[in-house]
XYZ file of C-alpha atoms in Angstrom:
696
model
C 137.593 170.197 135.128
C 136.602 166.572 134.226
C 137.821 163.990 135.351
C 140.195 163.876 138.328
C 142.620 161.137 137.520
C 145.533 159.918 139.370
C 147.935 159.732 136.407
C 145.947 160.963 133.378
C 148.841 160.896 131.010
C 150.268 157.556 131.844
C 150.718 154.876 129.006
C 147.956 152.277 129.538
C 148.857 148.954 131.035
C 149.125 145.778 128.942
C 146.387 145.728 126.215
C 145.337 142.402 127.378
C 143.986 144.150 130.343
C 141.753 146.212 128.066
C 140.729 143.153 126.054
C 139.816 141.324 129.338
C 137.583 144.298 130.452
C 135.910 144.496 127.031
C 135.345 140.721 126.830
C 133.937 140.625 130.374
C 131.638 143.651 129.608
C 130.523 141.872 126.466
C 129.640 138.575 128.240
C 127.814 140.276 131.094
C 125.746 142.493 128.770
C 124.998 139.504 126.594
C 123.778 137.489 129.539
C 121.685 140.502 130.860
C 120.117 141.444 127.581
C 119.765 138.025 126.235
C 118.151 136.488 129.298
C 114.724 136.991 127.890
C 115.422 134.585 125.075
C 116.493 131.777 127.403
C 113.688 129.030 128.134
C 111.415 130.123 131.009
C 111.362 128.015 134.224
C 107.632 128.084 134.107
C 106.290 127.814 130.532
C 102.746 128.223 129.364
C 101.665 126.711 126.052
C 98.532 126.849 123.974
C 96.231 124.060 125.126
C 97.734 123.970 128.735
C 95.687 124.913 131.705
C 96.826 128.078 133.580
C 97.963 127.194 137.100
C 97.414 130.752 138.326
C 95.902 134.105 137.600
C 98.194 136.094 135.418
C 97.802 139.895 135.610
C 99.352 142.608 133.478
C 101.846 144.688 135.491
C 101.886 147.505 132.771
C 99.853 148.707 129.898
C 101.052 147.203 126.676
C 99.770 147.553 123.188
C 100.970 144.870 120.585
C 100.115 143.704 117.072
C 97.672 140.799 116.856
C 99.613 138.683 114.387
C 96.833 136.235 113.725
C 94.126 138.660 112.903
C 96.528 140.834 110.917
C 97.640 138.038 108.829
C 94.005 136.870 108.040
C 93.128 140.332 106.820
C 96.149 140.466 104.659
C 95.453 137.245 103.176
C 91.893 138.238 102.435
C 93.035 141.476 100.830
C 95.592 139.527 98.681
C 93.003 137.030 97.599
C 90.557 139.817 96.590
C 92.932 140.940 93.735
C 91.899 139.666 90.496
C 94.538 137.960 88.216
C 96.241 140.276 85.819
C 96.109 138.949 82.117
C 98.404 139.526 79.280
C 97.627 138.833 75.527
C 100.374 136.914 73.706
C 100.768 138.325 70.110
C 102.683 135.318 68.772
C 100.234 132.555 69.790
C 98.235 132.912 66.566
C 101.204 132.769 64.289
C 102.359 129.702 66.363
C 99.056 127.882 65.853
C 99.028 128.486 62.212
C 102.629 127.208 62.022
C 101.500 124.134 63.885
C 98.607 123.464 61.240
C 100.991 124.195 58.431
C 103.630 121.571 59.792
C 100.777 119.018 60.332
C 99.598 119.374 56.777
C 103.251 119.131 55.505
C 103.614 115.771 57.515
C 100.450 114.553 56.003
C 101.592 115.393 52.448
C 105.017 113.512 53.124
C 103.072 110.366 54.235
C 100.752 110.476 51.296
C 103.764 110.495 48.886
C 104.934 107.187 50.161
C 103.279 105.200 47.389
C 105.244 102.173 48.120
C 104.092 101.935 51.681
C 101.097 100.292 53.046
C 98.320 102.332 54.838
C 99.600 101.144 58.208
C 103.082 102.144 57.351
C 101.987 105.611 56.315
C 99.790 105.912 59.417
C 102.815 105.184 61.589
C 105.071 107.715 59.555
C 102.238 110.389 60.034
C 101.885 109.664 63.781
C 105.636 110.115 64.156
C 106.087 113.452 62.285
C 102.677 115.215 62.806
C 102.951 117.945 65.616
C 99.244 117.547 65.969
C 98.224 113.924 67.233
C 95.480 112.717 64.882
C 93.153 109.983 65.908
C 92.226 107.246 63.557
C 89.255 108.923 61.822
C 91.269 112.099 61.258
C 94.396 110.214 60.081
C 92.297 108.199 57.656
C 90.857 111.471 56.257
C 94.256 112.950 55.967
C 95.659 110.046 53.998
C 92.688 109.410 51.745
C 91.202 112.771 50.755
C 92.307 114.435 47.569
C 94.648 117.335 47.429
C 91.830 119.948 47.072
C 90.098 118.631 50.140
C 93.354 118.701 52.273
C 93.948 122.371 51.245
C 90.298 123.177 52.146
C 90.670 121.543 55.473
C 93.910 123.541 56.145
C 92.511 126.988 55.127
C 89.446 126.208 57.063
C 91.181 125.280 60.177
C 93.474 128.334 59.870
C 90.498 130.827 59.558
C 88.614 129.228 62.543
C 91.712 129.241 64.743
C 92.625 132.885 63.701
C 88.948 134.047 64.413
C 88.790 132.199 67.739
C 92.064 133.495 68.968
C 91.461 136.978 67.847
C 88.727 137.188 70.503
C 91.184 136.105 73.115
C 91.288 132.748 74.912
C 92.104 132.539 78.602
C 93.330 129.086 79.904
C 90.083 128.270 81.757
C 88.104 129.235 78.592
C 89.800 126.838 76.290
C 87.219 124.025 76.405
C 84.453 126.508 75.507
C 86.628 127.870 72.578
C 87.155 124.361 71.279
C 83.515 123.663 71.396
C 82.656 126.818 69.545
C 85.220 126.095 66.910
C 83.665 122.661 66.241
C 80.338 124.315 65.959
C 81.744 126.836 63.323
C 83.195 124.049 61.238
C 79.984 122.059 61.164
C 78.223 125.342 60.031
C 80.499 125.377 56.915
C 78.852 122.152 55.542
C 82.027 120.447 54.351
C 82.289 116.851 53.319
C 82.487 114.392 56.100
C 86.222 113.654 55.986
C 87.205 117.080 55.168
C 85.155 118.302 58.187
C 86.789 115.682 60.341
C 90.392 116.602 59.372
C 89.620 120.333 59.640
C 88.177 119.879 63.226
C 91.094 117.663 64.278
C 93.533 120.411 63.114
C 91.519 123.137 64.904
C 91.447 121.239 68.235
C 95.134 120.451 68.027
C 96.371 124.020 67.191
C 93.910 126.075 69.262
C 95.299 127.353 72.678
C 95.053 130.077 75.143
C 96.619 133.400 74.032
C 95.730 135.392 77.200
C 97.770 134.214 80.149
C 98.146 135.187 83.807
C 100.906 137.812 84.470
C 102.206 136.192 87.639
C 104.708 138.808 88.665
C 102.322 141.605 88.189
C 99.517 139.708 89.998
C 101.738 138.847 92.903
C 102.912 142.545 93.104
C 99.416 143.787 93.339
C 98.508 141.074 95.903
C 101.521 142.058 98.035
C 100.579 145.732 97.877
C 97.054 145.107 98.859
C 98.288 142.875 101.922
C 100.784 145.667 102.842
C 98.023 148.267 102.822
C 96.219 146.499 105.569
C 97.168 148.271 108.964
C 98.247 145.763 111.722
C 95.422 145.064 114.183
C 96.608 146.195 117.556
C 95.351 144.993 120.988
C 95.853 146.806 124.108
C 96.373 145.178 127.444
C 95.640 147.545 130.470
C 97.657 147.548 133.697
C 95.750 145.352 136.160
C 93.890 143.464 133.550
C 93.772 139.598 134.031
C 95.338 138.092 131.022
C 94.496 134.478 131.890
C 92.635 132.977 134.795
C 93.586 130.140 137.013
C 92.244 126.813 135.478
C 91.481 128.523 132.059
C 92.754 126.779 128.967
C 95.521 128.772 127.332
C 94.545 129.996 123.835
C 96.532 131.462 120.938
C 95.173 134.863 121.914
C 96.342 134.329 125.624
C 99.770 133.394 124.338
C 100.075 136.559 122.264
C 99.124 138.728 125.313
C 101.609 136.856 127.606
C 104.417 137.205 124.892
C 103.754 140.927 124.600
C 104.058 141.437 128.468
C 107.233 139.235 128.404
C 105.834 136.622 130.568
C 106.458 133.615 128.206
C 109.226 133.053 125.730
C 109.420 131.408 122.492
C 111.273 128.083 122.252
C 115.019 128.458 122.626
C 116.764 129.279 119.554
C 120.606 130.121 119.248
C 119.817 132.757 116.603
C 118.401 135.383 118.915
C 121.157 135.079 121.558
C 123.800 135.202 118.788
C 122.108 138.399 117.435
C 122.089 139.935 120.796
C 125.722 138.904 121.380
C 126.723 140.622 118.058
C 124.853 143.912 118.788
C 126.578 144.010 122.417
C 130.069 143.343 120.846
C 129.544 146.117 118.382
C 128.240 148.689 120.968
C 131.212 147.869 123.366
C 133.667 147.861 120.625
C 132.373 151.406 119.393
C 132.450 152.639 122.930
C 135.976 151.651 123.508
C 137.024 153.186 120.168
C 135.102 156.442 121.211
C 136.980 156.552 124.425
C 140.323 155.932 122.750
C 139.618 158.737 120.137
C 138.044 161.371 122.303
C 138.898 160.447 125.856
C 142.628 159.200 125.521
C 143.213 159.995 129.238
C 140.370 157.778 130.344
C 141.358 155.128 127.767
C 144.861 155.101 129.295
C 143.572 154.090 132.835
C 142.247 150.477 132.974
C 140.398 151.324 136.263
C 138.367 153.991 134.543
C 137.355 151.604 131.791
C 136.281 149.397 134.460
C 134.207 152.020 136.031
C 132.591 152.855 132.879
C 131.823 149.055 132.188
C 130.365 148.514 135.695
C 128.084 151.434 135.287
C 126.700 150.202 131.909
C 126.461 146.509 133.204
C 124.735 147.338 136.462
C 122.295 149.913 134.878
C 121.295 147.525 132.250
C 121.140 144.642 134.854
C 118.892 146.750 136.951
C 116.420 147.316 134.088
C 116.402 143.427 133.474
C 115.745 142.473 137.120
C 112.886 145.044 137.709
C 111.199 145.567 134.378
C 108.718 142.796 134.939
C 108.300 143.508 138.729
C 107.575 147.251 138.926
C 106.392 150.067 136.672
C 109.417 150.404 134.179
C 109.376 154.204 134.483
C 110.201 153.936 138.238
C 113.528 152.021 137.540
C 116.369 154.747 138.247
C 118.033 154.079 134.839
C 119.627 157.633 134.811
C 121.796 156.787 137.794
C 124.544 155.205 135.599
C 124.875 158.232 133.261
C 124.792 160.699 136.303
C 127.573 158.834 138.018
C 129.666 158.707 134.853
C 129.337 162.442 134.590
C 130.594 163.011 138.149
C 133.310 160.297 138.150
C 134.641 160.709 134.709
C 133.208 163.253 132.197
C 129.866 164.757 131.031
C 130.608 164.229 127.388
C 131.281 160.629 127.960
C 128.163 160.440 130.178
C 126.105 161.707 127.280
C 127.410 158.950 125.073
C 126.856 156.456 127.812
C 123.259 157.521 128.229
C 122.738 156.723 124.548
C 124.309 153.316 124.917
C 122.305 152.392 128.110
C 119.104 153.566 126.336
C 119.587 151.295 123.368
C 120.485 148.304 125.523
C 117.551 148.970 127.893
C 115.142 149.092 124.805
C 116.570 145.643 123.829
C 116.019 144.274 127.291
C 112.409 145.171 127.344
C 111.672 143.766 123.892
C 112.676 146.758 121.758
C 110.362 149.186 123.595
C 111.587 152.565 122.349
C 109.457 154.434 124.859
C 111.442 153.361 127.959
C 114.656 153.721 125.969
C 113.714 157.381 125.049
C 112.664 158.124 128.526
C 116.072 156.748 129.820
C 118.049 158.864 127.297
C 116.239 162.050 128.021
C 116.283 161.809 131.721
C 119.982 160.784 131.728
C 120.867 163.760 129.418
C 119.130 166.256 131.634
C 120.824 164.752 134.625
C 124.196 165.000 133.048
C 123.465 168.629 132.145
C 122.438 169.308 135.736
C 125.795 167.972 136.978
C 127.599 171.081 135.712
C 125.972 173.191 138.441
C 126.745 170.940 141.452
C 128.970 172.126 144.159
C 127.974 170.096 147.092
C 127.071 166.408 147.397
C 123.553 167.458 148.389
C 123.195 169.197 145.049
C 122.991 165.621 143.501
C 119.442 165.563 144.749
C 118.762 168.681 142.740
C 120.213 166.848 139.697
C 117.801 163.954 140.649
C 114.978 166.390 140.580
C 115.867 167.546 137.183
C 115.832 164.030 136.012
C 112.436 163.231 137.681
C 110.995 166.419 135.910
C 112.269 165.292 132.482
C 111.024 161.839 132.956
C 107.552 163.057 134.027
C 107.237 165.315 130.884
C 108.543 162.565 128.428
C 106.260 159.983 129.991
C 103.394 162.296 129.766
C 104.002 163.132 126.044
C 104.465 159.315 125.136
C 101.109 158.359 126.886
C 99.350 161.263 125.280
C 100.546 160.009 121.911
C 99.307 156.482 122.726
C 95.944 158.034 123.823
C 95.963 156.289 127.188
C 93.453 157.327 129.707
C 94.477 160.123 132.255
C 93.876 157.747 135.123
C 95.312 155.353 136.032
C 97.858 155.281 133.124
C 99.122 158.898 132.332
C 98.968 160.081 136.021
C 100.366 156.944 137.433
C 103.374 156.705 135.040
C 104.014 160.437 135.438
C 104.205 160.027 139.326
C 106.647 157.115 138.812
C 108.739 158.987 136.431
C 109.091 161.806 138.944
C 109.921 159.464 141.770
C 112.580 157.938 139.641
C 114.552 161.226 139.819
C 114.503 161.209 143.577
C 115.872 157.544 143.611
C 118.541 158.537 141.095
C 119.739 161.343 143.646
C 119.691 159.015 146.528
C 121.625 156.337 144.499
C 124.285 158.925 143.481
C 124.771 160.468 146.881
C 124.871 156.959 148.573
C 127.397 155.292 146.283
C 129.729 158.279 145.099
C 131.933 158.108 148.200
C 132.360 154.240 147.981
C 133.212 154.564 144.303
C 135.732 157.343 144.991
C 137.409 155.152 147.442
C 137.185 151.802 145.585
C 138.600 153.224 142.295
C 140.925 156.019 143.798
C 138.950 158.806 141.973
C 138.417 162.299 143.096
C 135.368 164.275 141.802
C 134.722 167.982 141.565
C 132.600 167.644 144.853
C 135.369 166.112 146.681
C 137.944 168.710 145.417
C 135.762 171.539 146.513
C 135.340 169.824 150.005
C 139.231 169.694 150.196
C 139.670 173.271 149.310
C 137.547 174.387 152.202
C 139.804 176.257 154.748
C 138.065 174.453 157.504
C 139.453 171.139 156.486
C 141.367 169.767 159.521
C 144.776 169.699 157.585
C 144.553 173.077 156.311
C 143.602 174.381 159.794
C 146.622 172.760 161.168
C 148.727 174.651 158.525
C 147.006 177.946 159.478
C 148.032 177.475 163.156
C 151.242 175.533 163.086
C 152.813 176.694 159.828
C 151.216 179.938 159.036
C 154.094 180.902 156.608
C 153.737 177.729 154.625
C 149.973 178.040 154.464
C 150.332 181.637 153.151
C 152.977 180.395 150.633
C 150.600 177.567 149.522
C 147.830 180.114 148.940
C 149.905 182.191 146.620
C 151.193 179.162 144.846
C 147.597 178.027 144.385
C 146.592 181.476 142.872
C 149.522 181.231 140.367
C 149.081 177.623 139.466
C 145.379 177.857 138.985
C 145.665 180.935 136.711
C 148.279 179.151 134.732
C 146.317 175.898 134.455
C 143.379 177.855 133.252
C 145.482 179.523 130.573
C 146.812 176.197 129.085
C 143.545 174.266 129.464
C 144.637 172.059 132.412
C 142.559 170.961 135.422
C 142.547 174.216 137.321
C 140.407 173.025 140.319
C 142.799 170.057 140.781
C 145.664 172.272 140.610
C 144.351 174.706 143.094
C 143.671 171.950 145.764
C 146.996 170.137 145.022
C 148.874 173.395 145.590
C 146.972 173.773 148.932
C 148.371 170.541 150.193
C 151.714 170.235 148.324
C 153.873 171.348 151.280
C 151.690 169.700 154.033
C 154.861 167.756 155.203
C 156.415 170.968 156.576
C 153.955 170.589 159.487
C 156.216 168.165 161.133
C 159.154 170.546 161.407
C 157.866 174.070 160.319
C 160.547 176.106 161.948
C 163.187 174.479 159.505
C 161.552 176.320 156.536
C 162.236 179.959 155.909
C 158.640 181.072 155.566
C 157.919 180.034 159.131
C 161.004 181.481 160.821
C 159.650 185.011 161.555
C 161.389 186.126 164.880
C 163.084 182.694 165.225
C 166.707 181.828 164.663
C 167.488 179.849 161.590
C 168.266 176.278 162.801
C 170.165 175.487 159.576
C 173.021 177.898 160.625
C 174.101 175.421 163.268
C 173.591 172.207 160.946
C 175.828 170.633 158.529
C 174.640 171.030 155.016
C 173.988 167.355 154.533
C 171.709 167.173 157.785
C 169.941 170.439 156.526
C 169.225 168.631 153.167
C 168.031 165.541 154.939
C 165.650 167.546 156.884
C 164.272 169.238 153.594
C 164.053 165.936 151.870
C 162.075 164.373 154.838
C 159.167 166.864 154.294
C 158.044 164.913 151.262
C 157.832 161.571 153.220
C 156.151 163.377 156.124
C 153.710 165.033 153.787
C 152.718 161.570 152.195
C 152.260 160.124 155.740
C 149.953 163.010 156.668
C 148.069 162.615 153.228
C 147.460 158.998 154.201
C 146.457 159.884 157.774
C 143.857 162.501 156.653
C 142.689 160.430 153.727
C 143.615 162.654 150.856
C 142.899 161.290 147.413
C 145.900 159.975 145.634
C 145.234 162.492 142.817
C 145.926 165.250 145.406
C 148.614 163.325 147.266
C 150.654 163.006 144.153
C 151.435 166.628 144.113
C 153.477 166.216 147.320
C 156.423 164.339 145.804
C 155.928 165.399 142.230
C 156.096 169.286 142.819
C 159.743 168.666 143.717
C 160.441 166.168 141.171
C 164.170 165.125 141.593
C 165.282 168.657 142.128
C 168.695 169.315 143.474
C 168.702 171.177 146.816
C 171.309 173.715 145.362
C 171.966 175.904 148.375
C 173.115 173.146 150.679
C 174.839 171.120 147.954
C 177.045 174.184 147.003
C 177.628 175.027 150.693
C 178.913 171.429 151.256
C 181.182 171.822 148.366
C 182.515 175.149 149.671
C 183.176 173.375 152.980
C 185.159 170.626 151.086
C 182.772 167.878 152.292
C 182.798 164.571 150.464
C 179.400 164.789 148.897
C 177.267 162.905 146.374
C 174.791 164.944 144.263
C 172.338 162.100 144.667
C 172.093 162.745 148.355
C 170.975 166.312 147.898
C 168.277 165.478 145.264
C 164.584 164.825 145.938
C 163.491 161.131 145.193
C 160.743 162.138 142.871
C 159.053 161.098 140.775
C 159.050 163.959 138.339
C 155.773 165.460 137.590
C 153.489 162.984 135.706
C 150.940 165.337 134.584
C 150.578 169.005 133.276
C 148.963 169.910 136.549
C 151.815 168.722 138.780
C 154.264 170.409 136.559
C 152.398 173.713 136.896
C 152.447 173.468 140.712
C 156.170 172.769 140.512
C 156.870 175.804 138.477
C 154.572 177.987 140.558
C 156.317 176.917 143.642
C 159.683 177.627 142.458
C 158.901 180.945 140.731
C 157.092 182.168 143.745
C 160.037 181.618 146.054
C 162.616 182.876 143.705
C 160.540 186.185 143.114
C 160.002 186.700 146.739
C 163.799 186.764 147.236
C 164.250 189.600 144.571
C 165.414 192.677 146.297
C 163.566 194.999 143.730
C 160.840 192.826 141.944
C 160.164 195.003 138.977
C 157.963 193.554 136.175
C 160.901 192.910 133.872
C 162.967 191.253 136.621
C 159.999 189.100 137.595
C 159.455 187.924 134.116
C 163.187 187.135 133.592
C 163.299 185.226 136.842
C 160.130 183.220 135.838
C 161.504 182.381 132.493
C 164.959 181.417 133.920
C 163.430 179.120 136.513
C 161.247 177.491 133.914
C 164.323 176.964 131.580
C 166.313 175.570 134.439
C 163.473 173.008 135.173
C 163.288 172.186 131.527
C 167.093 171.712 131.133
C 167.217 169.655 134.203
C 164.698 167.176 132.680
C 162.109 167.766 135.338
C 159.292 168.346 132.804
C 160.065 165.447 130.602
C 157.198 163.312 131.824
C 154.615 166.068 132.237
C 153.275 166.455 128.769
C 153.725 170.200 128.659
C 154.595 171.839 125.296
C 156.796 174.738 124.675
C 153.826 176.885 123.932
C 152.388 175.803 127.355
C 155.617 177.063 129.006
C 155.458 180.378 127.318
C 151.893 180.851 128.479
C 152.775 179.810 131.979
C 155.688 182.168 132.230
C 153.546 185.160 130.987
C 150.855 184.283 133.472
C 153.205 184.005 136.327
C 154.712 187.408 135.349
C 151.507 189.242 135.167
C 150.242 187.907 138.560
C 153.359 188.321 140.529
C 153.816 191.928 139.069
C 150.541 192.734 140.703
C 151.528 191.002 143.896
C 154.874 192.626 144.379
C 153.772 196.079 143.219
C 156.108 199.136 143.951
C 156.309 200.276 147.575
C 157.560 203.474 149.201
C 160.999 202.753 150.090
C 162.114 203.348 153.913
C 165.873 203.332 153.881
C 166.248 201.774 157.221
C 163.636 199.177 156.802
C 165.148 198.358 153.306
C 168.583 197.939 154.956
C 167.201 195.747 157.747
C 165.440 193.511 155.283
C 168.362 193.050 153.122
C 170.367 192.246 156.053
C 167.739 189.457 157.156
C 167.671 188.093 153.711
C 171.452 187.677 153.664
C 171.237 185.912 156.907
C 168.532 183.455 156.180
C 169.095 180.674 153.615
C 166.429 180.551 150.951
C 165.288 177.229 152.101
C 162.060 175.676 150.345
């Protein structure tokens, strides 16, 4: 029974209208949610003197970034470097010694060269730089001494590096190697050369594993729990005249009282999130609520509900207790005006955006979603407008329980935090009910919507227009009740909006109030005026009841969704009786002059009322309405309407038509049950039926 739309199956207006609504929604939500990232009008910065006392309006717990980072740095620095032994460094050192000795031998073979030239050649080819004493020893010792210097250097280097040398231990290792060589008591030049070879080849073979060390340091830093600081409601964060410190700035930022310097990145991120949310929402409505997607004004209703709700959060979150803001009102109104399923989705959207508004505070978003969901569920039981207060009470109860649970998880004190927040959450529900009751009539009027509550009010027999029908056109009123029963049952059977069908059937013939005696159901004991009128004039009288009905609908303020049944239940039907009568008289007639102006039924609901109206009238005229004859008549009437094109714009399927025919037949068979025949009464009734035209 949700929603009541004026034309639920009409094709949407120009796509540009939907694009414009979506773009406007994105811009509005971006401005609302991104406002916290705009530069503040009054900024406090570290080192400034506070111009006033700043008091916390709510209890907030935040991460102390400075203390947390200091502890994490200390944890990382406490990790000792991880070392790795390089197996190839010893071989590399021995290769360097061998290459140096080979360079010495090549320089020694240059017999035609002077010492200076051989010294230059050795300096150029030796991988180990040799100072002058070492070079002199290398070029002047005999071959045996050179070989001894080489083997000595290799043994000392191998022994030193087998023990492992870290980079910071290299000077000590070099000193120990020199001591070891002196202990061998070699000749002076041999010892000098061996020592030079060792000093040049010796190097660290235990190095720091940078990647592993950084990994362990990062793990140690991450293992440090964030240091949190709690600001209690009413606490003075910074006093007037006090110099603002870094600790003050962190507290003010946590409360949303100061903002970081403007950066385009944050607003851009907010805009992207908003565009994604709106695009997903429009896609959701297009896929799962095509009737709402087809109506631009309904998209506008949805957009306004979301924007105004999030805007309310933005405006009040820093001024009052956040749990007192009636954020469930948006979803509750969507449930009443559109559909509960869409309202549940909308509750999730609003909750996400509200959490963004208050600085990613998942608690307020969670309370908003739970309260809204409970309110949407409670809407299903609403019959009167005052029942919206009951839905508000459900919202308040859900809010209180959710706030209580969250505050217990945060280990807040019972007073003032837990008790105060629970009271505010409960009061929130009352405010939601008041807002829903107060705004609903204006929204119905502004957007041309009709809610279940409005329909139930219109179905009350005490409604002034229905009271007039009961008094001035009792036959039409009785006929409308029968049509309503038939149409409602058929609508239920095919899954159409049965409440809208019932109310539409109540008012479909209100135009007959202007001239009730001209319609057969109101002619009991009265001469039929059509017997003295030309067929064209009679047809004009019948045609005028549609226009009269629309005028009465406007006069009594009937919603357009109900008033549409007045012209659509006739469509462009031909007034067959008077048209054929005019042809028999030989009048020059045009078929158009005997047809209703329409439009044809634009919805399944209007089509069901058209069929119920026609089938009820035809069945009442049957002399012996047996079940078989009733079903044959119902199917013939439906087939005639189909052949005449009256159902082309109604979106009814052939299966729907079969279900409707069977439903009509079943109900009418119980209404026109067999009666005891009284011959004289039957003869009089048949005579009366022949005398009166079946005018409807």
